[in-house]
mmCIF file of C-alpha atoms in Angstrom:
data_model
loop_
_atom_site.group_PDB
_atom_site.id
_atom_site.type_symbol
_atom_site.label_atom_id
_atom_site.label_comp_id
_atom_site.label_asym_id
_atom_site.label_seq_id
_atom_site.Cartn_x
_atom_site.Cartn_y
_atom_site.Cartn_z
ATOM 1 C CA MET A 1449 -17.799 -36.345 -3.451
ATOM 2 C CA SER A 1450 -18.325 -37.629 -7.059
ATOM 3 C CA ALA A 1451 -14.954 -38.282 -8.688
ATOM 4 C CA SER A 1452 -16.357 -39.401 -11.969
ATOM 5 C CA ARG A 1453 -17.456 -35.845 -13.249
ATOM 6 C CA GLU A 1454 -15.036 -33.100 -14.483
ATOM 7 C CA ASP A 1455 -13.904 -30.608 -11.971
ATOM 8 C CA ASN A 1456 -15.647 -27.574 -13.414
ATOM 9 C CA THR A 1457 -19.041 -29.118 -13.452
ATOM 10 C CA SER A 1458 -19.362 -31.208 -10.454
ATOM 11 C CA PRO A 1459 -21.457 -29.780 -7.718
ATOM 12 C CA ASP A 1460 -18.403 -30.069 -5.298
ATOM 13 C CA ALA A 1461 -16.440 -27.869 -7.717
ATOM 14 C CA GLN A 1462 -19.289 -25.414 -8.076
ATOM 15 C CA LEU A 1463 -19.673 -25.268 -4.303
ATOM 16 C CA SER A 1464 -15.979 -24.545 -3.902
ATOM 17 C CA SER A 1465 -16.225 -21.799 -6.538
ATOM 18 C CA HIS A 1466 -19.031 -20.215 -4.919
ATOM 19 C CA PHE A 1467 -17.238 -19.870 -1.653
ATOM 20 C CA PHE A 1468 -13.907 -18.842 -3.146
ATOM 21 C CA GLY A 1469 -15.828 -15.913 -5.077
ATOM 22 C CA ASP A 1470 -17.577 -15.181 -1.615
ATOM 23 C CA LEU A 1471 -14.126 -14.710 -0.048
ATOM 24 C CA LEU A 1472 -12.803 -12.760 -3.026
ATOM 25 C CA ASP A 1473 -15.900 -10.365 -3.045
ATOM 26 C CA SER A 1474 -15.222 -9.521 0.590
ATOM 27 C CA ILE A 1475 -11.698 -8.793 -0.054
ATOM 28 C CA ILE A 1476 -12.619 -6.553 -2.940
ATOM 29 C CA VAL A 1477 -15.161 -4.665 -1.037
ATOM 30 C CA ASP A 1478 -12.554 -4.130 1.717
ATOM 31 C CA ILE A 1479 -9.992 -2.938 -0.795
ATOM 32 C CA ALA A 1480 -12.700 -0.539 -2.431
ATOM 33 C CA SER A 1481 -13.665 0.721 0.852
ATOM 34 C CA GLU A 1482 -10.033 1.452 2.075
ATOM 35 C CA CYS A 1483 -9.426 3.401 -1.250
ATOM 36 C CA HIS A 1484 -12.474 5.284 -0.855
ATOM 37 C CA ARG A 1485 -11.505 6.118 2.690
ATOM 38 C CA ILE A 1486 -8.039 7.362 1.746
ATOM 39 C CA ALA A 1487 -9.289 9.456 -1.131
ATOM 40 C CA LYS A 1488 -12.075 11.151 0.916
ATOM 41 C CA LEU A 1489 -9.740 11.926 4.001
ATOM 42 C CA GLY A 1490 -7.169 13.343 1.449
ATOM 43 C CA LEU A 1491 -4.588 10.895 2.831
ATOM 44 C CA ASP A 1492 -3.231 10.111 -0.685
ATOM 45 C CA ARG A 1493 -0.588 12.753 -0.887
ATOM 46 C CA ASN A 1494 -0.070 12.097 -4.458
ATOM 47 C CA LEU A 1495 -3.526 13.087 -5.385
ATOM 48 C CA GLU A 1496 -3.315 16.079 -3.488
ATOM 49 C CA ASP A 1497 -0.103 17.106 -4.686
ATOM 50 C CA GLU A 1498 -1.188 16.845 -8.321
ATOM 51 C CA GLU A 1499 -4.440 18.781 -7.593
ATOM 52 C CA GLU A 1500 -2.319 21.454 -5.904
ATOM 53 C CA GLU A 1501 0.103 21.564 -8.781
ATOM 54 C CA LEU A 1502 -2.451 21.927 -11.109
ATOM 55 C CA ARG A 1503 -3.935 24.894 -9.215
ATOM 56 C CA ARG A 1504 -0.479 26.504 -8.985
ATOM 57 C CA SER A 1505 0.228 26.073 -12.675
ATOM 58 C CA THR A 1506 -3.053 27.624 -13.760
ATOM 59 C CA GLN A 1507 -2.571 30.380 -11.108
ATOM 60 C CA ALA A 1508 0.914 30.924 -12.513
ATOM 61 C CA ARG A 1509 -0.292 31.126 -16.044
ATOM 62 C CA VAL A 1510 -2.720 33.754 -15.187
ATOM 63 C CA ARG A 1511 -0.049 35.706 -13.321
ATOM 64 C CA ALA A 1512 2.411 35.512 -16.240
ATOM 65 C CA ALA A 1513 -0.177 36.517 -18.549
ATOM 66 C CA ASP A 1514 -0.867 39.773 -16.873
ATOM 67 C CA PRO A 1515 1.793 42.051 -17.764
ATOM 68 C CA SER A 1516 1.089 44.545 -15.018
ATOM 69 C CA ASN A 1517 2.120 41.775 -12.518
ATOM 70 C CA SER A 1518 5.730 41.362 -13.354
ATOM 71 C CA GLY A 1519 7.533 43.476 -10.828
ATOM 72 C CA GLU A 1520 4.892 43.657 -8.026
ATOM 73 C CA THR A 1521 4.376 40.226 -7.174
ATOM 74 C CA ASN A 1522 6.590 40.324 -4.269
ATOM 75 C CA SER A 1523 6.580 44.026 -3.416
ATOM 76 C CA LYS A 1524 10.351 43.949 -3.661
ATOM 77 C CA TYR A 1525 11.375 46.092 -6.478
ATOM 78 C CA VAL A 1526 14.683 44.589 -7.293
ATOM 79 C CA VAL A 1527 16.495 46.359 -9.974
ATOM 80 C CA ASP A 1528 19.625 44.900 -11.571
ATOM 81 C CA ILE A 1529 22.675 46.681 -12.944
ATOM 82 C CA PHE A 1530 20.843 47.085 -16.443
ATOM 83 C CA GLY A 1531 17.941 48.688 -14.599
ATOM 84 C CA GLN A 1532 15.693 45.691 -15.263
ATOM 85 C CA THR A 1533 13.240 44.320 -12.873
ATOM 86 C CA HIS A 1534 12.687 40.700 -12.523
ATOM 87 C CA PRO A 1535 9.717 39.009 -10.924
ATOM 88 C CA ALA A 1536 10.712 37.179 -7.560
ATOM 89 C CA VAL A 1537 9.603 33.937 -9.258
ATOM 90 C CA ALA A 1538 10.842 33.473 -12.826
ATOM 91 C CA ASN A 1539 7.550 33.349 -14.804
ATOM 92 C CA GLU A 1540 8.587 31.886 -18.187
ATOM 93 C CA ILE A 1541 6.402 28.795 -19.051
ATOM 94 C CA PHE A 1542 7.827 25.725 -20.786
ATOM 95 C CA ASP A 1543 7.013 22.067 -20.923
ATOM 96 C CA CYS A 1544 8.543 19.606 -18.485
ATOM 97 C CA MET A 1545 10.372 16.960 -20.373
ATOM 98 C CA ASN A 1546 9.414 14.352 -17.961
ATOM 99 C CA CYS A 1547 5.693 14.426 -17.686
ATOM 100 C CA GLY A 1548 4.986 17.043 -20.300
ATOM 101 C CA ARG A 1549 2.917 19.457 -18.419
ATOM 102 C CA SER A 1550 3.372 23.227 -18.607
ATOM 103 C CA ILE A 1551 5.493 24.493 -15.856
ATOM 104 C CA MET A 1552 6.685 27.853 -14.632
ATOM 105 C CA ALA A 1553 10.230 28.106 -14.716
ATOM 106 C CA GLY A 1554 10.349 29.401 -11.002
ATOM 107 C CA ARG A 1555 8.390 26.240 -9.829
ATOM 108 C CA PHE A 1556 10.270 23.989 -11.964
ATOM 109 C CA ALA A 1557 12.625 22.605 -9.204
ATOM 110 C CA PRO A 1558 9.911 21.623 -6.766
ATOM 111 C CA HIS A 1559 7.937 20.216 -9.634
ATOM 112 C CA LEU A 1560 10.822 18.028 -10.806
ATOM 113 C CA GLU A 1561 11.267 16.868 -7.256
ATOM 114 C CA LYS A 1562 7.679 15.454 -7.299
ATOM 115 C CA CYS A 1563 7.681 14.506 -10.945
ATOM 116 C CA MET A 1564 10.800 12.451 -10.881
ATOM 117 C CA GLY A 1565 11.042 11.702 -7.171
ATOM 118 C CA LYS A 1566 7.697 10.350 -6.672
ATOM 119 C CA GLY A 1567 7.240 9.386 -10.245
ATOM 120 C CA ARG A 1568 10.297 7.082 -9.971
ATOM 121 C CA LYS A 1569 8.792 5.374 -6.897
ATOM 122 C CA ALA A 1570 5.466 4.887 -8.720
ATOM 123 C CA ARG A 1571 7.403 3.570 -11.706
ATOM 124 C CA LEU A 1572 9.514 1.253 -9.441
ATOM 125 C CA LYS A 1573 6.390 0.171 -7.669
ATOM 126 C CA ALA A 1574 4.757 -0.566 -10.906
ATOM 127 C CA ALA A 1575 7.701 -2.395 -12.339
ATOM 128 C CA ARG A 1576 8.008 -4.522 -9.137
ATOM 129 C CA SER A 1577 4.419 -5.554 -9.003
ATOM 130 C CA SER A 1578 4.329 -6.186 -12.757
ATOM 131 C CA THR A 1579 7.521 -8.511 -12.452
ATOM 132 C CA THR A 1580 6.339 -10.240 -9.479
ATOM 133 C CA ALA A 1581 3.018 -10.862 -11.312
ATOM 134 C CA GLN A 1582 4.855 -12.076 -14.344
ATOM 135 C CA ASN A 1583 6.887 -14.417 -12.241
ATOM 136 C CA ARG A 1584 3.863 -16.352 -10.965
ATOM 137 C CA MET B 734 -49.408 -21.213 20.871
ATOM 138 C CA ARG B 735 -46.285 -19.567 19.734
ATOM 139 C CA HIS B 736 -43.224 -20.635 21.936
ATOM 140 C CA SER B 737 -40.817 -18.082 21.013
ATOM 141 C CA VAL B 738 -41.820 -14.597 21.561
ATOM 142 C CA ASN B 739 -38.948 -13.172 19.597
ATOM 143 C CA ARG B 740 -39.778 -14.922 16.509
ATOM 144 C CA PRO B 741 -41.976 -12.733 14.177
ATOM 145 C CA PRO B 742 -44.982 -14.480 12.579
ATOM 146 C CA THR B 743 -44.031 -16.257 9.353
ATOM 147 C CA PRO B 744 -45.797 -14.465 6.498
ATOM 148 C CA ASP B 745 -48.151 -16.667 4.521
ATOM 149 C CA ALA B 746 -46.507 -15.485 1.208
ATOM 150 C CA ALA B 747 -42.995 -17.129 2.349
ATOM 151 C CA GLU B 748 -41.590 -19.829 0.051
ATOM 152 C CA ASP B 749 -40.740 -23.077 1.623
ATOM 153 C CA GLU B 750 -37.069 -22.300 0.793
ATOM 154 C CA GLU B 751 -37.130 -19.654 3.421
ATOM 155 C CA LYS B 752 -37.721 -22.247 6.052
ATOM 156 C CA GLU B 753 -35.192 -24.762 5.074
ATOM 157 C CA PRO B 754 -31.514 -23.643 4.767
ATOM 158 C CA THR B 755 -29.895 -24.733 1.427
ATOM 159 C CA LEU B 756 -26.750 -26.772 1.407
ATOM 160 C CA GLN B 757 -24.946 -23.607 0.586
ATOM 161 C CA GLU B 758 -26.266 -22.015 3.739
ATOM 162 C CA ILE B 759 -25.508 -24.969 5.870
ATOM 163 C CA ILE B 760 -21.882 -25.119 4.697
ATOM 164 C CA ASN B 761 -21.431 -21.298 4.953
ATOM 165 C CA ILE B 762 -22.710 -21.620 8.629
ATOM 166 C CA LYS B 763 -20.067 -24.423 9.312
ATOM 167 C CA LEU B 764 -17.287 -22.454 7.662
ATOM 168 C CA ILE B 765 -18.067 -19.447 9.871
ATOM 169 C CA GLU B 766 -18.694 -21.353 13.009
ATOM 170 C CA SER B 767 -15.538 -23.379 12.712
ATOM 171 C CA GLY B 768 -13.444 -20.302 12.062
ATOM 172 C CA GLU B 769 -12.320 -21.792 8.701
ATOM 173 C CA LYS B 770 -13.928 -19.121 6.709
ATOM 174 C CA GLU B 771 -11.827 -16.393 8.640
ATOM 175 C CA ARG B 772 -8.548 -18.459 8.057
ATOM 176 C CA LEU B 773 -9.274 -18.882 4.491
ATOM 177 C CA MET B 774 -10.010 -15.372 3.852
ATOM 178 C CA GLU B 775 -6.800 -14.349 5.829
ATOM 179 C CA LEU B 776 -4.821 -16.686 3.706
ATOM 180 C CA LEU B 777 -6.309 -15.456 0.514
ATOM 181 C CA ARG B 778 -5.701 -11.927 1.550
ATOM 182 C CA GLU B 779 -2.170 -12.656 2.324
ATOM 183 C CA ARG B 780 -1.485 -14.419 -1.031
ATOM 184 C CA LEU B 781 -3.159 -11.629 -3.088
ATOM 185 C CA THR B 782 -1.046 -9.000 -1.330
ATOM 186 C CA GLU B 783 2.255 -10.987 -1.915
ATOM 187 C CA CYS B 784 1.643 -11.307 -5.499
ATOM 188 C CA GLY B 785 0.831 -7.508 -6.056
ATOM 189 C CA TRP B 786 -2.778 -8.071 -6.874
ATOM 190 C CA LYS B 787 -3.919 -5.812 -4.113
ATOM 191 C CA ASP B 788 -1.641 -3.200 -5.383
ATOM 192 C CA GLU B 789 -3.084 -3.464 -8.879
ATOM 193 C CA MET B 790 -6.421 -3.141 -7.560
ATOM 194 C CA LYS B 791 -5.521 -0.007 -5.486
ATOM 195 C CA ALA B 792 -3.926 1.397 -8.576
ATOM 196 C CA LEU B 793 -7.106 1.023 -10.491
ATOM 197 C CA CYS B 794 -9.116 2.663 -7.788
ATOM 198 C CA ARG B 795 -6.707 5.596 -7.616
ATOM 199 C CA ALA B 796 -6.748 6.039 -11.457
ATOM 200 C CA PHE B 797 -10.619 5.980 -11.402
ATOM 201 C CA ILE B 798 -10.490 8.515 -8.393
ATOM 202 C CA LYS B 799 -8.289 10.852 -10.203
ATOM 203 C CA LYS B 800 -10.455 10.662 -13.206
ATOM 204 C CA LYS B 801 -13.801 11.212 -11.417
ATOM 205 C CA GLY B 802 -12.445 13.510 -8.722
ATOM 206 C CA ARG B 803 -12.154 12.182 -5.203
ATOM 207 C CA ASN B 804 -15.461 13.781 -4.087
ATOM 208 C CA ASN B 805 -17.547 12.039 -6.842
ATOM 209 C CA VAL B 806 -16.714 8.506 -5.971
ATOM 210 C CA THR B 807 -18.704 5.995 -4.033
ATOM 211 C CA VAL B 808 -17.493 2.691 -2.563
ATOM 212 C CA ASP B 809 -19.890 1.049 -4.781
ATOM 213 C CA ASP B 810 -18.232 2.715 -7.873
ATOM 214 C CA LEU B 811 -14.887 1.378 -6.871
ATOM 215 C CA VAL B 812 -16.317 -2.126 -6.175
ATOM 216 C CA HIS B 813 -17.766 -2.177 -9.831
ATOM 217 C CA VAL B 814 -14.367 -0.738 -11.127
ATOM 218 C CA ILE B 815 -12.197 -3.564 -9.662
ATOM 219 C CA THR B 816 -14.492 -6.563 -9.517
ATOM 220 C CA PRO B 817 -14.193 -7.707 -13.218
ATOM 221 C CA LYS B 818 -10.518 -7.297 -13.432
ATOM 222 C CA GLY B 819 -10.013 -8.543 -9.789
ATOM 223 C CA ARG B 820 -11.886 -11.802 -10.314
ATOM 224 C CA ALA B 821 -10.094 -12.475 -13.519
ATOM 225 C CA SER B 822 -6.484 -11.784 -12.381
ATOM 226 C CA VAL B 823 -6.229 -13.841 -9.346
ATOM 227 C CA PRO B 824 -3.251 -15.954 -10.131
ATOM 228 C CA ASP B 825 -3.883 -19.532 -10.946
ATOM 229 C CA PRO B 826 -1.824 -21.152 -8.176
ATOM 230 C CA VAL B 827 -3.454 -18.891 -5.618
ATOM 231 C CA LYS B 828 -6.860 -19.738 -6.737
ATOM 232 C CA ALA B 829 -6.043 -23.431 -7.061
ATOM 233 C CA ASP B 830 -4.575 -23.688 -3.471
ATOM 234 C CA LEU B 831 -7.819 -21.961 -2.044
ATOM 235 C CA LEU B 832 -10.114 -24.134 -4.044
ATOM 236 C CA GLN B 833 -8.339 -27.145 -2.732
ATOM 237 C CA ARG B 834 -8.634 -26.013 0.784
ATOM 238 C CA ILE B 835 -12.249 -25.337 0.410
ATOM 239 C CA ARG B 836 -12.760 -28.612 -1.176
ATOM 240 C CA THR B 837 -10.927 -30.389 1.835
ATOM 241 C CA PHE B 838 -13.201 -28.692 4.141
ATOM 242 C CA LEU B 839 -16.433 -29.597 2.217
ATOM 243 C CA ASN B 840 -15.312 -33.229 2.365
ATOM 244 C CA SER B 841 -14.654 -33.083 6.028
ATOM 245 C CA VAL B 842 -18.147 -31.713 6.884
ATOM 246 C CA ILE B 843 -20.522 -33.567 4.664
#
């Protein structure tokens, strides 16, 4: 249309920008709606797993803090050669060196699996999308 | 006196603009009718996915959902969370390409 004006102020450019914004808004709503659906239906395993882990570690902490529980958690009264009983699940608590959370020793292996396994994937994904974004 | 039975009576308070479509509306209709809007949207979607923009937006959503708790989030919340960052972080070449195509379309219909 009018070629004499600058691109950002000509009515032509304004109109184009308007329609571009329109398209972008629709896409944004689609993404928001998709994420909302995934969250509500519990399809995002990472979210669920973290919620469950949180629950389990608080439970574990409660159990560990209660001394009367130590041999009875599994109704298996295992006695070792020194006559000591140990709980079926090791109940010492320490901090995970990867994510910094308080983890029960007996649950450390599955925790690490998720913490490092999926954490690596998440870090890889983030690295990939940030490098592809940088390459633009 | 009224020819179309389906059309509701125009309220007296209606402004003139409601009867006459704006240029924007006319163009919008042409965009949709010709199928160009759909094509442009798919193209934009594809470009934004390729460059990781969509993943960034999804990550923003998930972070927000984790913070607020997944049962306290509405679609509206998420739209408000990603719109400012989303609009600002469209890569320039993608935006330029789409704007060019839109401008081409405008020139072809005006």
